[in-house]
Amino acid sequence: EIVLTQSPGTLSLSPGERVTLSCRASQSVSSSYLAWYQQKPGQAPRLLIYGASSRATGISDRFSGSGSGTDFTLTISRLEPEDFAVYYCQQYGNSLYTFGQGTKLEIK
Amino acid sequence: QVQLQESGPGLVKPSETLSLTCTVSSGSIGGSFWNWIRQPPGKGLEWIGYVYNSGNTKYNPSLKSRVTISLDISKNQFSLNLSSVTAADTAVYYCARVWGGGFNFDHWGQGILVTVSS
């Protein structure tokens, strides 16, 4: 099983700041198989990025993804109040899906 | 726009079987992978398994011995059975779609909280 480790666990930031979230895999992951989700309290996760760098339908261009191999990142260029949430990375490998443990963005 | 809706009991007794159904609307159930994912209160996401087309399935090895996922194409529904539940199975259960050509969950249900307690 491929383990995804996200860092940091929690980030305290202010609106308008730029942030980069990290997702590291225990073994190489195809970029095609790496996705990012946003989850707000009481809601289901929402797909943000698929294929490591492609934005899902309706997702703001403030969100961007990059990376390859074992290291992937999600960048939010200018934080808006609605961006404060928990972010998960997810991979597909060996016919299994796994998620990272999440990074929580909180308002400073 | 595909919509998914979970249904089932919110309370299950220990050692019994948890049974949930996901109804898919605004689209055909064929050609996609239909998944169950759960999230214990305050914790992260755990993929449970999927069913595809004529009933092909794949399960998380950690749950495989207790999980059955099935498909009813005529009703546009798929179901989860999780046997011998304990308090550790208390979670919000989500159904979600992986489009046939993708590797990510592009549509999700709103989730249903299932509590295991006597």
mmCIF file of C-alpha atoms in Angstrom:
data_model
loop_
_atom_site.group_PDB
_atom_site.id
_atom_site.type_symbol
_atom_site.label_atom_id
_atom_site.label_comp_id
_atom_site.label_asym_id
_atom_site.label_seq_id
_atom_site.Cartn_x
_atom_site.Cartn_y
_atom_site.Cartn_z
ATOM 1 C CA GLU A 1 0.000 0.000 0.000
ATOM 2 C CA ILE A 2 1.270 3.458 -0.923
ATOM 3 C CA VAL A 3 1.227 5.796 2.081
ATOM 4 C CA LEU A 4 0.724 9.518 1.517
ATOM 5 C CA THR A 5 2.142 11.913 4.110
ATOM 6 C CA GLN A 6 0.904 15.496 4.090
ATOM 7 C CA SER A 7 2.670 18.390 5.714
ATOM 8 C CA PRO A 8 2.211 20.442 7.678
ATOM 9 C CA GLY A 9 -0.722 19.153 9.691
ATOM 10 C CA THR A 10 -2.089 22.633 10.338
ATOM 11 C CA LEU A 11 -1.301 26.020 8.853
ATOM 12 C CA SER A 12 -2.408 29.371 10.274
ATOM 13 C CA LEU A 13 -2.518 32.014 7.575
ATOM 14 C CA SER A 14 -4.219 35.254 6.630
ATOM 15 C CA PRO A 15 -6.432 35.989 3.622
ATOM 16 C CA GLY A 16 -4.391 37.179 0.680
ATOM 17 C CA GLU A 17 -1.364 35.021 1.501
ATOM 18 C CA ARG A 18 0.080 32.383 -0.793
ATOM 19 C CA VAL A 19 0.345 28.809 0.512
ATOM 20 C CA THR A 20 1.907 25.569 -0.672
ATOM 21 C CA LEU A 21 0.796 22.237 0.750
ATOM 22 C CA SER A 22 2.950 19.126 0.486
ATOM 23 C CA CYS A 23 2.054 15.497 -0.204
ATOM 24 C CA ARG A 24 4.830 12.892 -0.147
ATOM 25 C CA ALA A 25 4.316 9.289 -1.251
ATOM 26 C CA SER A 26 6.080 6.242 0.193
ATOM 27 C CA GLN A 27 6.815 5.088 -3.368
ATOM 28 C CA SER A 28 6.541 6.602 -6.818
ATOM 29 C CA VAL A 29 3.050 7.564 -7.981
ATOM 30 C CA SER A 30 2.067 8.222 -11.573
ATOM 31 C CA SER A 31 1.107 11.862 -11.954
ATOM 32 C CA SER A 32 -2.075 10.705 -13.669
ATOM 33 C CA TYR A 33 -3.135 9.074 -10.418
ATOM 34 C CA LEU A 34 -2.686 11.980 -7.964
ATOM 35 C CA ALA A 35 -5.580 14.213 -6.899
ATOM 36 C CA TRP A 36 -6.344 16.916 -4.333
ATOM 37 C CA TYR A 37 -9.606 17.588 -2.468
ATOM 38 C CA GLN A 38 -10.989 20.345 -0.286
ATOM 39 C CA GLN A 39 -13.302 19.531 2.610
ATOM 40 C CA LYS A 40 -15.242 22.035 4.681
ATOM 41 C CA PRO A 41 -16.945 21.150 7.987
ATOM 42 C CA GLY A 42 -20.075 19.077 7.517
ATOM 43 C CA GLN A 43 -19.507 18.707 3.768
ATOM 44 C CA ALA A 44 -18.248 16.003 1.473
ATOM 45 C CA PRO A 45 -14.800 16.467 -0.056
ATOM 46 C CA ARG A 46 -14.694 18.356 -3.341
ATOM 47 C CA LEU A 47 -12.308 17.480 -6.148
ATOM 48 C CA LEU A 48 -9.897 20.337 -6.862
ATOM 49 C CA ILE A 49 -7.025 18.880 -8.873
ATOM 50 C CA TYR A 50 -6.656 15.628 -10.809
ATOM 51 C CA GLY A 51 -3.747 14.227 -12.750
ATOM 52 C CA ALA A 52 -1.494 16.175 -10.346
ATOM 53 C CA SER A 53 -1.998 19.487 -12.165
ATOM 54 C CA SER A 54 -5.395 19.661 -13.926
ATOM 55 C CA ARG A 55 -8.109 21.739 -12.293
ATOM 56 C CA ALA A 56 -11.513 20.132 -11.923
ATOM 57 C CA THR A 57 -14.582 21.785 -13.425
ATOM 58 C CA GLY A 58 -15.421 25.100 -11.812
ATOM 59 C CA ILE A 59 -12.266 25.332 -9.694
ATOM 60 C CA SER A 60 -10.662 28.771 -9.430
ATOM 61 C CA ASP A 61 -7.320 29.324 -11.146
ATOM 62 C CA ARG A 62 -5.972 30.372 -7.725
ATOM 63 C CA PHE A 63 -5.524 26.623 -7.173
ATOM 64 C CA SER A 64 -2.665 24.854 -8.890
ATOM 65 C CA GLY A 65 -1.017 21.479 -8.525
ATOM 66 C CA SER A 66 2.404 20.202 -9.446
ATOM 67 C CA GLY A 67 4.883 17.450 -8.765
ATOM 68 C CA SER A 68 5.965 14.020 -9.859
ATOM 69 C CA GLY A 69 7.312 10.765 -8.494
ATOM 70 C CA THR A 70 6.979 10.939 -4.724
ATOM 71 C CA ASP A 71 6.576 14.699 -4.165
ATOM 72 C CA PHE A 72 3.473 16.679 -5.021
ATOM 73 C CA THR A 73 2.241 20.139 -4.041
ATOM 74 C CA LEU A 74 -0.960 22.136 -4.030
ATOM 75 C CA THR A 75 -0.580 25.905 -4.201
ATOM 76 C CA ILE A 76 -3.240 28.497 -3.472
ATOM 77 C CA SER A 77 -2.014 31.794 -4.882
ATOM 78 C CA ARG A 78 -4.118 34.216 -2.797
ATOM 79 C CA LEU A 79 -6.135 32.855 0.074
ATOM 80 C CA GLU A 80 -9.784 33.823 0.139
ATOM 81 C CA PRO A 81 -11.916 33.392 3.286
ATOM 82 C CA GLU A 82 -13.701 30.403 1.694
ATOM 83 C CA ASP A 83 -10.384 28.556 1.196
ATOM 84 C CA PHE A 84 -9.926 27.849 4.901
ATOM 85 C CA ALA A 85 -10.658 24.128 5.057
ATOM 86 C CA VAL A 86 -8.956 20.737 5.178
ATOM 87 C CA TYR A 87 -7.082 19.552 2.078
ATOM 88 C CA TYR A 88 -6.414 15.921 1.207
ATOM 89 C CA CYS A 89 -4.233 14.346 -1.426
ATOM 90 C CA GLN A 90 -5.236 10.973 -2.884
ATOM 91 C CA GLN A 91 -3.535 8.424 -5.098
ATOM 92 C CA TYR A 92 -4.454 5.314 -7.054
ATOM 93 C CA GLY A 93 -1.915 2.531 -7.147
ATOM 94 C CA ASN A 94 -1.841 -1.276 -7.102
ATOM 95 C CA SER A 95 -5.633 -1.165 -7.703
ATOM 96 C CA LEU A 96 -6.128 0.644 -4.390
ATOM 97 C CA TYR A 97 -6.973 4.199 -3.424
ATOM 98 C CA THR A 98 -5.320 5.900 -0.456
ATOM 99 C CA PHE A 99 -5.590 9.387 1.051
ATOM 100 C CA GLY A 100 -3.167 11.537 2.954
ATOM 101 C CA GLN A 101 -4.089 12.453 6.512
ATOM 102 C CA GLY A 102 -4.973 16.015 5.538
ATOM 103 C CA THR A 103 -3.698 19.558 6.063
ATOM 104 C CA LYS A 104 -5.937 22.027 7.857
ATOM 105 C CA LEU A 105 -5.785 25.662 6.792
ATOM 106 C CA GLU A 106 -7.003 27.955 9.544
ATOM 107 C CA ILE A 107 -7.412 31.701 9.688
ATOM 108 C CA LYS A 108 -4.657 33.454 11.603
ATOM 109 C CA GLN B 1 -24.914 16.595 -13.400
ATOM 110 C CA VAL B 2 -24.580 13.282 -11.579
ATOM 111 C CA GLN B 3 -26.019 13.286 -8.060
ATOM 112 C CA LEU B 4 -25.480 10.665 -5.369
ATOM 113 C CA GLN B 5 -27.522 10.147 -2.203
ATOM 114 C CA GLU B 6 -26.770 7.745 0.637
ATOM 115 C CA SER B 7 -29.531 6.127 2.660
ATOM 116 C CA GLY B 8 -29.752 3.622 5.500
ATOM 117 C CA PRO B 9 -29.916 3.326 9.288
ATOM 118 C CA GLY B 10 -27.948 5.807 11.352
ATOM 119 C CA LEU B 11 -27.522 3.407 14.262
ATOM 120 C CA VAL B 12 -26.253 -0.180 14.145
ATOM 121 C CA LYS B 13 -25.598 -2.520 17.052
ATOM 122 C CA PRO B 14 -22.160 -4.071 17.613
ATOM 123 C CA SER B 15 -21.621 -7.394 15.812
ATOM 124 C CA GLU B 16 -24.441 -6.659 13.355
ATOM 125 C CA THR B 17 -24.216 -5.736 9.658
ATOM 126 C CA LEU B 18 -24.138 -2.146 8.453
ATOM 127 C CA SER B 19 -26.137 -1.761 5.216
ATOM 128 C CA LEU B 20 -26.228 1.400 3.103
ATOM 129 C CA THR B 21 -27.538 2.246 -0.356
ATOM 130 C CA CYS B 22 -26.420 4.950 -2.748
ATOM 131 C CA THR B 23 -28.895 6.171 -5.367
ATOM 132 C CA VAL B 24 -27.432 7.707 -8.499
ATOM 133 C CA SER B 25 -29.510 10.244 -10.388
ATOM 134 C CA SER B 26 -29.064 12.260 -13.568
ATOM 135 C CA GLY B 27 -26.948 9.711 -15.327
ATOM 136 C CA SER B 28 -26.391 6.093 -16.154
ATOM 137 C CA ILE B 29 -24.704 3.905 -13.600
ATOM 138 C CA GLY B 30 -22.893 1.998 -16.303
ATOM 139 C CA GLY B 31 -19.294 2.676 -17.244
ATOM 140 C CA SER B 32 -18.100 4.151 -13.962
ATOM 141 C CA PHE B 33 -16.598 2.839 -10.749
ATOM 142 C CA TRP B 34 -18.918 3.276 -7.743
ATOM 143 C CA ASN B 35 -17.151 3.648 -4.428
ATOM 144 C CA TRP B 36 -17.689 3.760 -0.690
ATOM 145 C CA ILE B 37 -15.429 5.923 1.456
ATOM 146 C CA ARG B 38 -15.702 6.565 5.179
ATOM 147 C CA GLN B 39 -14.486 9.160 7.646
ATOM 148 C CA PRO B 40 -14.492 8.569 11.419
ATOM 149 C CA PRO B 41 -15.442 11.671 13.402
ATOM 150 C CA GLY B 42 -12.580 14.169 13.365
ATOM 151 C CA LYS B 43 -10.350 11.907 11.273
ATOM 152 C CA GLY B 44 -9.289 11.389 7.674
ATOM 153 C CA LEU B 45 -10.722 9.537 4.698
ATOM 154 C CA GLU B 46 -10.556 5.773 4.170
ATOM 155 C CA TRP B 47 -11.473 4.110 0.878
ATOM 156 C CA ILE B 48 -13.616 1.001 1.427
ATOM 157 C CA GLY B 49 -14.030 -0.371 -2.084
ATOM 158 C CA TYR B 50 -15.794 -0.136 -5.428
ATOM 159 C CA VAL B 51 -18.139 -1.979 -7.744
ATOM 160 C CA TYR B 52 -18.000 -1.678 -11.509
ATOM 161 C CA ASN B 53 -20.410 -2.575 -14.316
ATOM 162 C CA SER B 54 -21.540 -6.181 -14.091
ATOM 163 C CA GLY B 55 -20.503 -6.542 -10.497
ATOM 164 C CA ASN B 56 -16.731 -6.570 -10.527
ATOM 165 C CA THR B 57 -15.455 -5.411 -7.146
ATOM 166 C CA LYS B 58 -12.272 -4.332 -5.389
ATOM 167 C CA TYR B 59 -11.936 -3.841 -1.651
ATOM 168 C CA ASN B 60 -9.516 -2.272 0.783
ATOM 169 C CA PRO B 61 -7.473 -5.210 2.127
ATOM 170 C CA SER B 62 -7.959 -3.958 5.673
ATOM 171 C CA LEU B 63 -11.741 -4.434 5.365
ATOM 172 C CA LYS B 64 -11.974 -7.102 2.688
ATOM 173 C CA SER B 65 -13.110 -9.922 4.965
ATOM 174 C CA ARG B 66 -16.158 -7.910 6.120
ATOM 175 C CA VAL B 67 -17.193 -5.905 3.041
ATOM 176 C CA THR B 68 -19.576 -6.576 0.178
ATOM 177 C CA ILE B 69 -20.442 -3.949 -2.431
ATOM 178 C CA SER B 70 -23.112 -4.703 -5.013
ATOM 179 C CA LEU B 71 -24.775 -2.982 -7.938
ATOM 180 C CA ASP B 72 -28.446 -2.799 -9.022
ATOM 181 C CA ILE B 73 -28.384 -1.256 -12.488
ATOM 182 C CA SER B 74 -32.174 -1.413 -12.860
ATOM 183 C CA LYS B 75 -32.573 0.889 -9.843
ATOM 184 C CA ASN B 76 -29.446 2.997 -10.491
ATOM 185 C CA GLN B 77 -28.235 2.035 -7.024
ATOM 186 C CA PHE B 78 -25.268 0.400 -5.378
ATOM 187 C CA SER B 79 -24.979 -0.891 -1.846
ATOM 188 C CA LEU B 80 -22.524 -1.484 0.980
ATOM 189 C CA ASN B 81 -22.684 -4.275 3.539
ATOM 190 C CA LEU B 82 -20.130 -4.247 6.361
ATOM 191 C CA SER B 83 -20.436 -7.175 8.732
ATOM 192 C CA SER B 84 -19.455 -7.694 12.381
ATOM 193 C CA VAL B 85 -19.265 -3.977 13.107
ATOM 194 C CA THR B 86 -17.633 -2.472 16.185
ATOM 195 C CA ALA B 87 -17.417 1.062 17.569
ATOM 196 C CA ALA B 88 -14.373 1.566 15.309
ATOM 197 C CA ASP B 89 -16.734 1.457 12.318
ATOM 198 C CA THR B 90 -18.561 4.584 13.496
ATOM 199 C CA ALA B 91 -18.062 7.108 10.703
ATOM 200 C CA VAL B 92 -19.614 9.257 8.032
ATOM 201 C CA TYR B 93 -20.006 7.005 5.004
ATOM 202 C CA TYR B 94 -19.790 8.582 1.557
ATOM 203 C CA CYS B 95 -20.582 7.125 -1.823
ATOM 204 C CA ALA B 96 -18.540 8.530 -4.688
ATOM 205 C CA ARG B 97 -17.957 8.048 -8.393
ATOM 206 C CA VAL B 98 -14.778 7.442 -10.315
ATOM 207 C CA TRP B 99 -15.461 8.118 -13.985
ATOM 208 C CA GLY B 100 -14.444 5.175 -16.141
ATOM 209 C CA GLY B 101 -11.425 6.953 -17.569
ATOM 210 C CA GLY B 102 -10.222 8.575 -14.374
ATOM 211 C CA PHE B 103 -8.542 7.792 -11.074
ATOM 212 C CA ASN B 104 -10.195 10.300 -8.758
ATOM 213 C CA PHE B 105 -13.550 10.820 -7.059
ATOM 214 C CA ASP B 106 -15.354 13.474 -9.076
ATOM 215 C CA HIS B 107 -18.838 13.232 -7.576
ATOM 216 C CA TRP B 108 -19.738 12.537 -3.948
ATOM 217 C CA GLY B 109 -22.864 12.011 -1.915
ATOM 218 C CA GLN B 110 -23.487 14.272 1.072
ATOM 219 C CA GLY B 111 -22.541 11.479 3.482
ATOM 220 C CA ILE B 112 -24.441 9.627 6.180
ATOM 221 C CA LEU B 113 -23.329 9.260 9.787
ATOM 222 C CA VAL B 114 -23.520 5.689 11.042
ATOM 223 C CA THR B 115 -23.000 5.112 14.747
ATOM 224 C CA VAL B 116 -22.230 1.660 16.120
ATOM 225 C CA SER B 117 -23.628 1.404 19.623
ATOM 226 C CA SER B 118 -25.832 -0.853 21.688
#
